[in-house]
């Protein structure tokens, strides 16, 4: 535990990749997977201790996906699958 430890569990890049692979088995196609990669890339590419997706970021992003359906190709069911799968990793 370092001086900058926040105590929040975060989804790592590897865990996110595993989640995407699991979602492929739940019938998300390449376009859907690319949407998720693009949407969460900011959180996964942050510097140092901020890198990863914490519970607050996940919740806010899922809410935005549900409200802004015209900005991505994900259906309501696909968003719910992604949310469920990612929450398991927190």
Coordinates of C-alpha atoms in Angstrom, one line a residue:
X1 CA 0.0 0.0 0.0
X2 CA 1.6 3.3 -1.1
X3 CA 1.1 6.8 -0.1
X4 CA -1.4 7.4 -2.9
X5 CA -3.5 4.3 -2.3
X6 CA -7.1 5.2 -2.5
X7 CA -8.6 1.9 -1.3
X8 CA -11.0 1.8 -4.3
X9 CA -11.0 -1.4 -6.4
X10 CA -10.5 -0.7 -10.1
X11 CA -11.0 -2.8 -13.2
X12 CA -7.5 -3.2 -14.7
X13 CA -6.8 -3.2 -18.5
X14 CA -6.4 -7.0 -18.3
X15 CA -9.7 -7.5 -16.4
X16 CA -11.4 -5.2 -19.0
X17 CA -10.0 -7.3 -21.8
X18 CA -11.2 -10.5 -20.1
X19 CA -14.6 -8.9 -19.7
X20 CA -14.7 -8.0 -23.4
X21 CA -13.9 -11.6 -24.3
X22 CA -16.7 -12.8 -22.1
X23 CA -19.1 -10.4 -23.8
X24 CA -18.1 -11.8 -27.2
X25 CA -19.5 -15.1 -25.9
X26 CA -22.7 -13.2 -25.0
X27 CA -23.1 -12.2 -28.7
X28 CA -21.6 -8.7 -28.7
X29 CA -20.0 -8.2 -32.1
X30 CA -16.7 -6.4 -33.1
X31 CA -18.5 -3.1 -33.5
X32 CA -20.1 -3.4 -30.0
X33 CA -16.7 -4.3 -28.5
X34 CA -15.0 -1.4 -30.2
X35 CA -17.7 1.0 -28.8
X36 CA -16.9 -0.3 -25.3
X37 CA -13.2 0.0 -25.8
X38 CA -13.5 3.6 -27.0
X39 CA -15.9 4.6 -24.2
X40 CA -13.7 3.2 -21.4
X41 CA -10.3 4.0 -23.0
X42 CA -9.9 7.2 -21.0
X43 CA -10.2 5.5 -17.7
X44 CA -7.9 2.6 -18.7
X45 CA -5.2 4.9 -20.1
X46 CA -4.9 7.3 -17.2
X47 CA -1.5 7.8 -15.6
X48 CA -0.2 5.9 -12.6
X49 CA -2.6 5.3 -9.7
X50 CA -5.7 6.7 -11.6
X51 CA -5.5 3.9 -14.2
X52 CA -8.5 1.6 -14.3
X53 CA -12.3 1.8 -14.0
X54 CA -13.6 2.4 -10.5
X55 CA -17.2 1.8 -9.4
X56 CA -18.2 5.5 -9.7
X57 CA -16.7 5.7 -13.2
X58 CA -18.5 2.6 -14.2
X59 CA -21.9 3.8 -12.9
X60 CA -21.6 7.2 -14.5
X61 CA -20.5 5.7 -17.9
X62 CA -23.3 3.2 -17.9
X63 CA -25.8 5.9 -17.1
X64 CA -24.4 8.0 -20.0
X65 CA -24.7 5.0 -22.4
X66 CA -28.3 4.5 -21.4
X67 CA -29.2 8.2 -21.9
X68 CA -27.2 8.8 -25.1
X69 CA -28.3 5.9 -27.3
X70 CA -27.5 7.8 -30.5
X71 CA -23.8 8.0 -29.8
X72 CA -23.1 4.2 -29.9
X73 CA -24.4 1.0 -31.4
X74 CA -25.2 -0.8 -28.1
X75 CA -28.7 -1.9 -27.3
X76 CA -30.2 -1.7 -23.8
X77 CA -29.7 -5.4 -23.4
X78 CA -26.0 -5.2 -24.4
X79 CA -25.4 -2.3 -22.0
X80 CA -27.0 -4.3 -19.2
X81 CA -24.7 -7.3 -20.1
X82 CA -21.6 -5.1 -20.1
X83 CA -22.7 -3.5 -16.8
X84 CA -23.2 -6.9 -15.1
X85 CA -20.0 -8.3 -16.4
X86 CA -17.9 -5.3 -15.4
X87 CA -19.4 -5.0 -12.0
X88 CA -18.3 -8.6 -11.2
X89 CA -14.7 -7.4 -11.6
X90 CA -15.0 -4.7 -8.9

